[in-house]
Structure formats: C-alpha cells, structure tokens
C-alpha cells in the first residue's frame, strides 16, 4: 500500500469528486478524514469506506467558517501527530448571478466557499504537514479559472482563478519545507 500510514484530509468528501478522491486515497492505504456538512451523509460515506477495508472518519464542519476549520484541522493534526495530504475539494457554483444584479452577499458567499476555504484549511494544516512524510496539498480548481465560466458564473470563475493563484503562491511559500502544492482542474 503506497500510502500506508499517511493521514489524508479531503474537504467536501461526502459526495462527488471528493468522495471518489477519499476512496482512492483509502484504497492506497491512507487513513482518510472525510469532511462535509451533512453528518448523516458523512457517516454513511465513512461506513461505505470502512466496508471496503478503508480506515476513515468524518469531521463535519463548514469550510467557510474560519474558526471551525482551524479547530477541526488542529484536532485532526493533534490526534494523528501529522497530516500528509490535504485535498481542498470543497467548493461549488453557489448559484448564478450576472454582475449587474449581483449582491455583495452572493459575491462573498462564492468567494468564501471556493477561495477562503482553501486559505483557511491550508493555513491550519501547514504546521502538521511539516511533520508529514512527503506532504502535499492538492487544490481542486476548475476550467472556469481560465474561461471565466458561462453567463452568471463569473464569480465562480473568478474564485477558481484565485485558487489557481493561491496554489502557485503556496507552492513557492512551502517549497523549503518539502511540501508540494498542486491543483487539478476538472471541467464539466
């Protein structure tokens, strides 16, 4: 098992891409920390992973809540003494709104979900990643980072462009500690 003994946190892992990433990390031997908002769904996903012989547990917290992100990632790091993999997967369109009618509340909601969450989780994990083995941060961005998304999805594209840039910035900032930072950019 390539990842045996590694601790991997995947945000937004109770469904979709995040759950598939958690599954694959678990199949490679990592202990997987599944994050999501819905506790019942999260516990169901952990049961699915456990039934496949994967060591997993659920931590339910909102990735847009700075205090909760910091508290939970610190609890995970303290429990295991390290973090080896952080996958910043949580995110989403947040709805559609054209700029002319876009509310500040909508703007802030989309930026918080897609960009603030990456900053909060990465910052909290860095002290524990420094204790990890071949540690890595993987950020999930989007093709919308380059094409700005479709009509009404401009703020989503803008936030994902921020994820692309913060990925490069983190890579430069953390290289001296041997922490790799990369992004994956799925399309629709």
JSON list of C-alpha atoms in Angstrom, two decimals:
[
{"chain": "A", "resi": 1, "resn": "UNK", "atom": "CA", "xyz": [0.00, 0.00, 0.00]},
{"chain": "A", "resi": 2, "resn": "UNK", "atom": "CA", "xyz": [1.66, 3.17, -1.25]},
{"chain": "A", "resi": 3, "resn": "UNK", "atom": "CA", "xyz": [0.02, 5.49, 1.27]},
{"chain": "A", "resi": 4, "resn": "UNK", "atom": "CA", "xyz": [0.03, 3.19, 4.28]},
{"chain": "A", "resi": 5, "resn": "UNK", "atom": "CA", "xyz": [0.39, 5.21, 7.48]},
{"chain": "A", "resi": 6, "resn": "UNK", "atom": "CA", "xyz": [-0.49, 8.51, 5.80]},
{"chain": "A", "resi": 7, "resn": "UNK", "atom": "CA", "xyz": [-3.20, 10.84, 7.06]},
{"chain": "A", "resi": 8, "resn": "UNK", "atom": "CA", "xyz": [-5.30, 12.45, 4.33]},
{"chain": "A", "resi": 9, "resn": "UNK", "atom": "CA", "xyz": [-7.97, 15.12, 4.79]},
{"chain": "A", "resi": 10, "resn": "UNK", "atom": "CA", "xyz": [-10.43, 15.65, 1.95]},
{"chain": "A", "resi": 11, "resn": "UNK", "atom": "CA", "xyz": [-12.82, 18.58, 2.25]},
{"chain": "A", "resi": 12, "resn": "UNK", "atom": "CA", "xyz": [-16.21, 18.27, 0.63]},
{"chain": "A", "resi": 13, "resn": "UNK", "atom": "CA", "xyz": [-15.78, 14.50, 0.59]},
{"chain": "A", "resi": 14, "resn": "UNK", "atom": "CA", "xyz": [-19.28, 13.32, 1.43]},
{"chain": "A", "resi": 15, "resn": "UNK", "atom": "CA", "xyz": [-20.17, 13.14, -2.28]},
{"chain": "A", "resi": 16, "resn": "UNK", "atom": "CA", "xyz": [-18.95, 13.66, -5.84]},
{"chain": "A", "resi": 17, "resn": "UNK", "atom": "CA", "xyz": [-15.30, 14.20, -6.68]},
{"chain": "A", "resi": 18, "resn": "UNK", "atom": "CA", "xyz": [-14.35, 14.48, -3.01]},
{"chain": "A", "resi": 19, "resn": "UNK", "atom": "CA", "xyz": [-15.78, 11.08, -2.13]},
{"chain": "A", "resi": 20, "resn": "UNK", "atom": "CA", "xyz": [-14.04, 9.45, -5.09]},
{"chain": "A", "resi": 21, "resn": "UNK", "atom": "CA", "xyz": [-10.75, 11.05, -4.07]},
{"chain": "A", "resi": 22, "resn": "UNK", "atom": "CA", "xyz": [-11.22, 9.84, -0.49]},
{"chain": "A", "resi": 23, "resn": "UNK", "atom": "CA", "xyz": [-11.99, 6.34, -1.77]},
{"chain": "A", "resi": 24, "resn": "UNK", "atom": "CA", "xyz": [-8.88, 6.19, -3.93]},
{"chain": "A", "resi": 25, "resn": "UNK", "atom": "CA", "xyz": [-6.64, 7.54, -1.16]},
{"chain": "A", "resi": 26, "resn": "UNK", "atom": "CA", "xyz": [-8.11, 4.95, 1.21]},
{"chain": "A", "resi": 27, "resn": "UNK", "atom": "CA", "xyz": [-7.60, 2.13, -1.28]},
{"chain": "A", "resi": 28, "resn": "UNK", "atom": "CA", "xyz": [-3.93, 3.14, -1.41]},
{"chain": "A", "resi": 29, "resn": "UNK", "atom": "CA", "xyz": [-3.72, 2.70, 2.38]},
{"chain": "A", "resi": 30, "resn": "UNK", "atom": "CA", "xyz": [-4.22, 6.23, 3.74]},
{"chain": "A", "resi": 31, "resn": "UNK", "atom": "CA", "xyz": [-6.34, 6.95, 6.77]},
{"chain": "A", "resi": 32, "resn": "UNK", "atom": "CA", "xyz": [-8.98, 9.22, 5.28]},
{"chain": "A", "resi": 33, "resn": "UNK", "atom": "CA", "xyz": [-10.63, 12.13, 7.04]},
{"chain": "A", "resi": 34, "resn": "UNK", "atom": "CA", "xyz": [-13.92, 12.85, 5.27]},
{"chain": "A", "resi": 35, "resn": "UNK", "atom": "CA", "xyz": [-15.22, 16.40, 5.63]},
{"chain": "A", "resi": 36, "resn": "UNK", "atom": "CA", "xyz": [-18.71, 17.61, 4.83]},
{"chain": "A", "resi": 37, "resn": "UNK", "atom": "CA", "xyz": [-21.68, 19.48, 6.22]},
{"chain": "A", "resi": 38, "resn": "UNK", "atom": "CA", "xyz": [-24.28, 16.71, 6.49]},
{"chain": "A", "resi": 39, "resn": "UNK", "atom": "CA", "xyz": [-23.39, 14.46, 9.43]},
{"chain": "A", "resi": 40, "resn": "UNK", "atom": "CA", "xyz": [-25.74, 11.64, 8.41]},
{"chain": "A", "resi": 41, "resn": "UNK", "atom": "CA", "xyz": [-24.37, 11.59, 4.87]},
{"chain": "A", "resi": 42, "resn": "UNK", "atom": "CA", "xyz": [-20.81, 11.82, 6.16]},
{"chain": "A", "resi": 43, "resn": "UNK", "atom": "CA", "xyz": [-21.32, 8.88, 8.49]},
{"chain": "A", "resi": 44, "resn": "UNK", "atom": "CA", "xyz": [-22.87, 6.87, 5.62]},
{"chain": "A", "resi": 45, "resn": "UNK", "atom": "CA", "xyz": [-19.83, 7.58, 3.48]},
{"chain": "A", "resi": 46, "resn": "UNK", "atom": "CA", "xyz": [-17.47, 6.54, 6.27]},
{"chain": "A", "resi": 47, "resn": "UNK", "atom": "CA", "xyz": [-19.45, 3.30, 6.62]},
{"chain": "A", "resi": 48, "resn": "UNK", "atom": "CA", "xyz": [-19.04, 2.72, 2.85]},
{"chain": "A", "resi": 49, "resn": "UNK", "atom": "CA", "xyz": [-15.31, 3.29, 3.09]},
{"chain": "A", "resi": 50, "resn": "UNK", "atom": "CA", "xyz": [-14.97, 1.12, 6.19]},
{"chain": "A", "resi": 51, "resn": "UNK", "atom": "CA", "xyz": [-16.84, -1.72, 4.46]},
{"chain": "A", "resi": 52, "resn": "UNK", "atom": "CA", "xyz": [-14.07, -1.65, 1.82]},
{"chain": "A", "resi": 53, "resn": "UNK", "atom": "CA", "xyz": [-11.38, -2.02, 4.50]},
{"chain": "A", "resi": 54, "resn": "UNK", "atom": "CA", "xyz": [-10.51, 1.69, 4.49]},
{"chain": "A", "resi": 55, "resn": "UNK", "atom": "CA", "xyz": [-9.75, 3.47, 7.75]},
{"chain": "A", "resi": 56, "resn": "UNK", "atom": "CA", "xyz": [-11.89, 6.62, 7.70]},
{"chain": "A", "resi": 57, "resn": "UNK", "atom": "CA", "xyz": [-13.65, 9.06, 9.97]},
{"chain": "A", "resi": 58, "resn": "UNK", "atom": "CA", "xyz": [-15.97, 12.01, 9.49]},
{"chain": "A", "resi": 59, "resn": "UNK", "atom": "CA", "xyz": [-15.37, 15.57, 10.64]},
{"chain": "A", "resi": 60, "resn": "UNK", "atom": "CA", "xyz": [-18.38, 17.77, 9.98]},
{"chain": "A", "resi": 61, "resn": "UNK", "atom": "CA", "xyz": [-17.53, 21.44, 9.64]},
{"chain": "A", "resi": 62, "resn": "UNK", "atom": "CA", "xyz": [-18.25, 24.32, 7.31]},
{"chain": "A", "resi": 63, "resn": "UNK", "atom": "CA", "xyz": [-15.12, 25.17, 5.31]},
{"chain": "A", "resi": 64, "resn": "UNK", "atom": "CA", "xyz": [-16.19, 28.82, 5.14]},
{"chain": "A", "resi": 65, "resn": "UNK", "atom": "CA", "xyz": [-16.08, 29.15, 8.94]},
{"chain": "A", "resi": 66, "resn": "UNK", "atom": "CA", "xyz": [-12.51, 30.13, 9.78]},
{"chain": "A", "resi": 67, "resn": "UNK", "atom": "CA", "xyz": [-12.76, 29.18, 13.46]},
{"chain": "A", "resi": 68, "resn": "UNK", "atom": "CA", "xyz": [-14.32, 25.76, 12.75]},
{"chain": "A", "resi": 69, "resn": "UNK", "atom": "CA", "xyz": [-11.78, 24.95, 10.04]},
{"chain": "A", "resi": 70, "resn": "UNK", "atom": "CA", "xyz": [-8.89, 25.83, 12.34]},
{"chain": "A", "resi": 71, "resn": "UNK", "atom": "CA", "xyz": [-10.39, 23.97, 15.32]},
{"chain": "A", "resi": 72, "resn": "UNK", "atom": "CA", "xyz": [-11.09, 20.78, 13.37]},
{"chain": "A", "resi": 73, "resn": "UNK", "atom": "CA", "xyz": [-7.84, 20.61, 11.43]},
{"chain": "A", "resi": 74, "resn": "UNK", "atom": "CA", "xyz": [-5.92, 21.25, 14.63]},
{"chain": "A", "resi": 75, "resn": "UNK", "atom": "CA", "xyz": [-7.88, 18.41, 16.30]},
{"chain": "A", "resi": 76, "resn": "UNK", "atom": "CA", "xyz": [-7.02, 16.07, 13.42]},
{"chain": "A", "resi": 77, "resn": "UNK", "atom": "CA", "xyz": [-3.36, 17.08, 13.44]},
{"chain": "A", "resi": 78, "resn": "UNK", "atom": "CA", "xyz": [-3.13, 16.72, 17.21]},
{"chain": "A", "resi": 79, "resn": "UNK", "atom": "CA", "xyz": [-4.83, 13.30, 17.14]},
{"chain": "A", "resi": 80, "resn": "UNK", "atom": "CA", "xyz": [-2.51, 11.84, 14.49]},
{"chain": "A", "resi": 81, "resn": "UNK", "atom": "CA", "xyz": [0.59, 13.98, 15.13]},
{"chain": "A", "resi": 82, "resn": "UNK", "atom": "CA", "xyz": [0.80, 14.92, 11.46]},
{"chain": "A", "resi": 83, "resn": "UNK", "atom": "CA", "xyz": [-1.06, 15.46, 8.21]},
{"chain": "A", "resi": 84, "resn": "UNK", "atom": "CA", "xyz": [0.38, 14.05, 4.99]},
{"chain": "A", "resi": 85, "resn": "UNK", "atom": "CA", "xyz": [-2.26, 15.05, 2.43]},
{"chain": "A", "resi": 86, "resn": "UNK", "atom": "CA", "xyz": [-4.75, 17.91, 2.32]},
{"chain": "A", "resi": 87, "resn": "UNK", "atom": "CA", "xyz": [-7.19, 17.92, -0.58]},
{"chain": "A", "resi": 88, "resn": "UNK", "atom": "CA", "xyz": [-9.05, 21.23, -0.74]},
{"chain": "A", "resi": 89, "resn": "UNK", "atom": "CA", "xyz": [-12.01, 19.93, -2.72]},
{"chain": "A", "resi": 90, "resn": "UNK", "atom": "CA", "xyz": [-15.00, 21.69, -1.14]},
{"chain": "A", "resi": 91, "resn": "UNK", "atom": "CA", "xyz": [-16.49, 24.28, -3.44]},
{"chain": "A", "resi": 92, "resn": "UNK", "atom": "CA", "xyz": [-19.22, 24.97, -5.90]},
{"chain": "A", "resi": 93, "resn": "UNK", "atom": "CA", "xyz": [-21.00, 27.34, -8.23]},
{"chain": "A", "resi": 94, "resn": "UNK", "atom": "CA", "xyz": [-23.14, 28.80, -5.46]},
{"chain": "A", "resi": 95, "resn": "UNK", "atom": "CA", "xyz": [-25.81, 29.74, -7.99]},
{"chain": "A", "resi": 96, "resn": "UNK", "atom": "CA", "xyz": [-25.74, 32.07, -10.98]},
{"chain": "A", "resi": 97, "resn": "UNK", "atom": "CA", "xyz": [-25.80, 35.83, -10.93]},
{"chain": "A", "resi": 98, "resn": "UNK", "atom": "CA", "xyz": [-24.87, 38.43, -13.52]},
{"chain": "A", "resi": 99, "resn": "UNK", "atom": "CA", "xyz": [-22.58, 41.19, -12.27]},
{"chain": "A", "resi": 100, "resn": "UNK", "atom": "CA", "xyz": [-25.09, 43.99, -12.83]},
{"chain": "A", "resi": 101, "resn": "UNK", "atom": "CA", "xyz": [-27.51, 42.48, -10.30]},
{"chain": "A", "resi": 102, "resn": "UNK", "atom": "CA", "xyz": [-25.07, 40.53, -8.13]},
{"chain": "A", "resi": 103, "resn": "UNK", "atom": "CA", "xyz": [-25.39, 41.20, -4.43]},
{"chain": "A", "resi": 104, "resn": "UNK", "atom": "CA", "xyz": [-22.37, 41.61, -2.23]},
{"chain": "A", "resi": 105, "resn": "UNK", "atom": "CA", "xyz": [-23.72, 38.73, -0.15]},
{"chain": "A", "resi": 106, "resn": "UNK", "atom": "CA", "xyz": [-23.64, 36.41, -3.20]},
{"chain": "A", "resi": 107, "resn": "UNK", "atom": "CA", "xyz": [-20.13, 37.59, -4.13]},
{"chain": "A", "resi": 108, "resn": "UNK", "atom": "CA", "xyz": [-18.83, 36.94, -0.61]},
{"chain": "A", "resi": 109, "resn": "UNK", "atom": "CA", "xyz": [-20.57, 33.54, -0.39]},
{"chain": "A", "resi": 110, "resn": "UNK", "atom": "CA", "xyz": [-18.95, 32.24, -3.59]},
{"chain": "A", "resi": 111, "resn": "UNK", "atom": "CA", "xyz": [-15.51, 33.62, -2.70]},
{"chain": "A", "resi": 112, "resn": "UNK", "atom": "CA", "xyz": [-15.74, 32.14, 0.81]},
{"chain": "A", "resi": 113, "resn": "UNK", "atom": "CA", "xyz": [-16.73, 28.70, -0.46]},
{"chain": "A", "resi": 114, "resn": "UNK", "atom": "CA", "xyz": [-14.13, 28.44, -3.19]},
{"chain": "A", "resi": 115, "resn": "UNK", "atom": "CA", "xyz": [-11.16, 30.56, -2.12]},
{"chain": "A", "resi": 116, "resn": "UNK", "atom": "CA", "xyz": [-11.33, 31.43, 1.59]},
{"chain": "A", "resi": 117, "resn": "UNK", "atom": "CA", "xyz": [-11.80, 27.74, 2.39]},
{"chain": "A", "resi": 118, "resn": "UNK", "atom": "CA", "xyz": [-8.51, 26.86, 0.67]},
{"chain": "A", "resi": 119, "resn": "UNK", "atom": "CA", "xyz": [-6.68, 29.53, 2.64]},
{"chain": "A", "resi": 120, "resn": "UNK", "atom": "CA", "xyz": [-8.25, 28.55, 5.99]},
{"chain": "A", "resi": 121, "resn": "UNK", "atom": "CA", "xyz": [-7.60, 24.81, 5.60]},
{"chain": "A", "resi": 122, "resn": "UNK", "atom": "CA", "xyz": [-4.09, 25.18, 4.19]},
{"chain": "A", "resi": 123, "resn": "UNK", "atom": "CA", "xyz": [-3.00, 27.64, 6.88]},
{"chain": "A", "resi": 124, "resn": "UNK", "atom": "CA", "xyz": [-4.32, 25.38, 9.65]},
{"chain": "A", "resi": 125, "resn": "UNK", "atom": "CA", "xyz": [-2.70, 22.28, 8.15]},
{"chain": "A", "resi": 126, "resn": "UNK", "atom": "CA", "xyz": [0.79, 23.68, 7.47]},
{"chain": "A", "resi": 127, "resn": "UNK", "atom": "CA", "xyz": [2.25, 23.00, 10.96]},
{"chain": "A", "resi": 128, "resn": "UNK", "atom": "CA", "xyz": [1.08, 19.38, 10.69]},
{"chain": "A", "resi": 129, "resn": "UNK", "atom": "CA", "xyz": [2.13, 18.98, 7.06]},
{"chain": "A", "resi": 130, "resn": "UNK", "atom": "CA", "xyz": [5.63, 19.95, 8.16]},
{"chain": "A", "resi": 131, "resn": "UNK", "atom": "CA", "xyz": [5.56, 16.77, 10.30]},
{"chain": "A", "resi": 132, "resn": "UNK", "atom": "CA", "xyz": [4.23, 14.60, 7.46]},
{"chain": "A", "resi": 133, "resn": "UNK", "atom": "CA", "xyz": [6.01, 12.28, 5.06]},
{"chain": "A", "resi": 134, "resn": "UNK", "atom": "CA", "xyz": [6.23, 13.70, 1.53]},
{"chain": "A", "resi": 135, "resn": "UNK", "atom": "CA", "xyz": [3.41, 16.12, 2.43]},
{"chain": "A", "resi": 136, "resn": "UNK", "atom": "CA", "xyz": [1.18, 17.61, -0.21]},
{"chain": "A", "resi": 137, "resn": "UNK", "atom": "CA", "xyz": [-1.71, 20.00, -0.69]},
{"chain": "A", "resi": 138, "resn": "UNK", "atom": "CA", "xyz": [-3.95, 19.39, -3.68]},
{"chain": "A", "resi": 139, "resn": "UNK", "atom": "CA", "xyz": [-6.42, 22.12, -4.60]},
{"chain": "A", "resi": 140, "resn": "UNK", "atom": "CA", "xyz": [-9.40, 21.44, -6.83]},
{"chain": "A", "resi": 141, "resn": "UNK", "atom": "CA", "xyz": [-9.91, 24.34, -9.18]},
{"chain": "A", "resi": 142, "resn": "UNK", "atom": "CA", "xyz": [-11.85, 24.41, -12.46]},
{"chain": "A", "resi": 143, "resn": "UNK", "atom": "CA", "xyz": [-11.55, 25.12, -16.15]},
{"chain": "A", "resi": 144, "resn": "UNK", "atom": "CA", "xyz": [-13.63, 28.19, -15.27]},
{"chain": "A", "resi": 145, "resn": "UNK", "atom": "CA", "xyz": [-10.42, 29.63, -13.77]},
{"chain": "A", "resi": 146, "resn": "UNK", "atom": "CA", "xyz": [-9.29, 30.22, -17.38]},
{"chain": "A", "resi": 147, "resn": "UNK", "atom": "CA", "xyz": [-12.54, 30.72, -19.26]},
{"chain": "A", "resi": 148, "resn": "UNK", "atom": "CA", "xyz": [-14.47, 32.61, -16.53]},
{"chain": "A", "resi": 149, "resn": "UNK", "atom": "CA", "xyz": [-17.41, 30.21, -16.66]},
{"chain": "A", "resi": 150, "resn": "UNK", "atom": "CA", "xyz": [-20.66, 30.75, -18.51]},
{"chain": "A", "resi": 151, "resn": "UNK", "atom": "CA", "xyz": [-23.18, 33.58, -18.16]},
{"chain": "A", "resi": 152, "resn": "UNK", "atom": "CA", "xyz": [-23.88, 34.20, -14.50]},
{"chain": "A", "resi": 153, "resn": "UNK", "atom": "CA", "xyz": [-20.92, 32.09, -13.38]},
{"chain": "A", "resi": 154, "resn": "UNK", "atom": "CA", "xyz": [-18.35, 34.87, -13.48]},
{"chain": "A", "resi": 155, "resn": "UNK", "atom": "CA", "xyz": [-17.82, 34.97, -9.74]},
{"chain": "A", "resi": 156, "resn": "UNK", "atom": "CA", "xyz": [-17.30, 31.20, -9.69]},
{"chain": "A", "resi": 157, "resn": "UNK", "atom": "CA", "xyz": [-14.63, 31.58, -12.40]},
{"chain": "A", "resi": 158, "resn": "UNK", "atom": "CA", "xyz": [-13.05, 34.46, -10.52]},
{"chain": "A", "resi": 159, "resn": "UNK", "atom": "CA", "xyz": [-12.89, 32.47, -7.27]},
{"chain": "A", "resi": 160, "resn": "UNK", "atom": "CA", "xyz": [-11.39, 29.46, -9.05]},
{"chain": "A", "resi": 161, "resn": "UNK", "atom": "CA", "xyz": [-8.77, 31.70, -10.69]},
{"chain": "A", "resi": 162, "resn": "UNK", "atom": "CA", "xyz": [-7.89, 32.71, -7.14]},
{"chain": "A", "resi": 163, "resn": "UNK", "atom": "CA", "xyz": [-7.49, 29.03, -6.25]},
{"chain": "A", "resi": 164, "resn": "UNK", "atom": "CA", "xyz": [-5.11, 28.63, -9.19]},
{"chain": "A", "resi": 165, "resn": "UNK", "atom": "CA", "xyz": [-3.03, 31.57, -7.98]},
{"chain": "A", "resi": 166, "resn": "UNK", "atom": "CA", "xyz": [-3.03, 30.61, -4.30]},
{"chain": "A", "resi": 167, "resn": "UNK", "atom": "CA", "xyz": [-1.82, 27.16, -5.39]},
{"chain": "A", "resi": 168, "resn": "UNK", "atom": "CA", "xyz": [1.24, 28.69, -7.04]},
{"chain": "A", "resi": 169, "resn": "UNK", "atom": "CA", "xyz": [1.79, 31.04, -4.09]},
{"chain": "A", "resi": 170, "resn": "UNK", "atom": "CA", "xyz": [1.58, 28.21, -1.55]},
{"chain": "A", "resi": 171, "resn": "UNK", "atom": "CA", "xyz": [3.96, 26.09, -3.64]},
{"chain": "A", "resi": 172, "resn": "UNK", "atom": "CA", "xyz": [6.57, 28.85, -3.54]},
{"chain": "A", "resi": 173, "resn": "UNK", "atom": "CA", "xyz": [5.96, 29.55, 0.15]},
{"chain": "A", "resi": 174, "resn": "UNK", "atom": "CA", "xyz": [6.18, 25.91, 1.26]},
{"chain": "A", "resi": 175, "resn": "UNK", "atom": "CA", "xyz": [8.88, 24.51, -1.06]},
{"chain": "A", "resi": 176, "resn": "UNK", "atom": "CA", "xyz": [11.60, 24.97, 1.54]},
{"chain": "A", "resi": 177, "resn": "UNK", "atom": "CA", "xyz": [9.69, 22.57, 3.84]},
{"chain": "A", "resi": 178, "resn": "UNK", "atom": "CA", "xyz": [9.29, 19.92, 1.15]},
{"chain": "A", "resi": 179, "resn": "UNK", "atom": "CA", "xyz": [5.52, 20.46, 1.00]},
{"chain": "A", "resi": 180, "resn": "UNK", "atom": "CA", "xyz": [4.28, 20.07, -2.57]},
{"chain": "A", "resi": 181, "resn": "UNK", "atom": "CA", "xyz": [1.25, 22.08, -3.67]},
{"chain": "A", "resi": 182, "resn": "UNK", "atom": "CA", "xyz": [-0.60, 21.31, -6.89]},
{"chain": "A", "resi": 183, "resn": "UNK", "atom": "CA", "xyz": [-4.01, 21.83, -8.42]},
{"chain": "A", "resi": 184, "resn": "UNK", "atom": "CA", "xyz": [-6.30, 19.75, -10.55]},
{"chain": "A", "resi": 185, "resn": "UNK", "atom": "CA", "xyz": [-8.71, 21.50, -12.86]},
{"chain": "A", "resi": 186, "resn": "UNK", "atom": "CA", "xyz": [-11.73, 19.39, -13.88]},
{"chain": "A", "resi": 187, "resn": "UNK", "atom": "CA", "xyz": [-14.20, 20.52, -16.49]},
{"chain": "A", "resi": 188, "resn": "UNK", "atom": "CA", "xyz": [-17.94, 19.94, -16.54]}
]
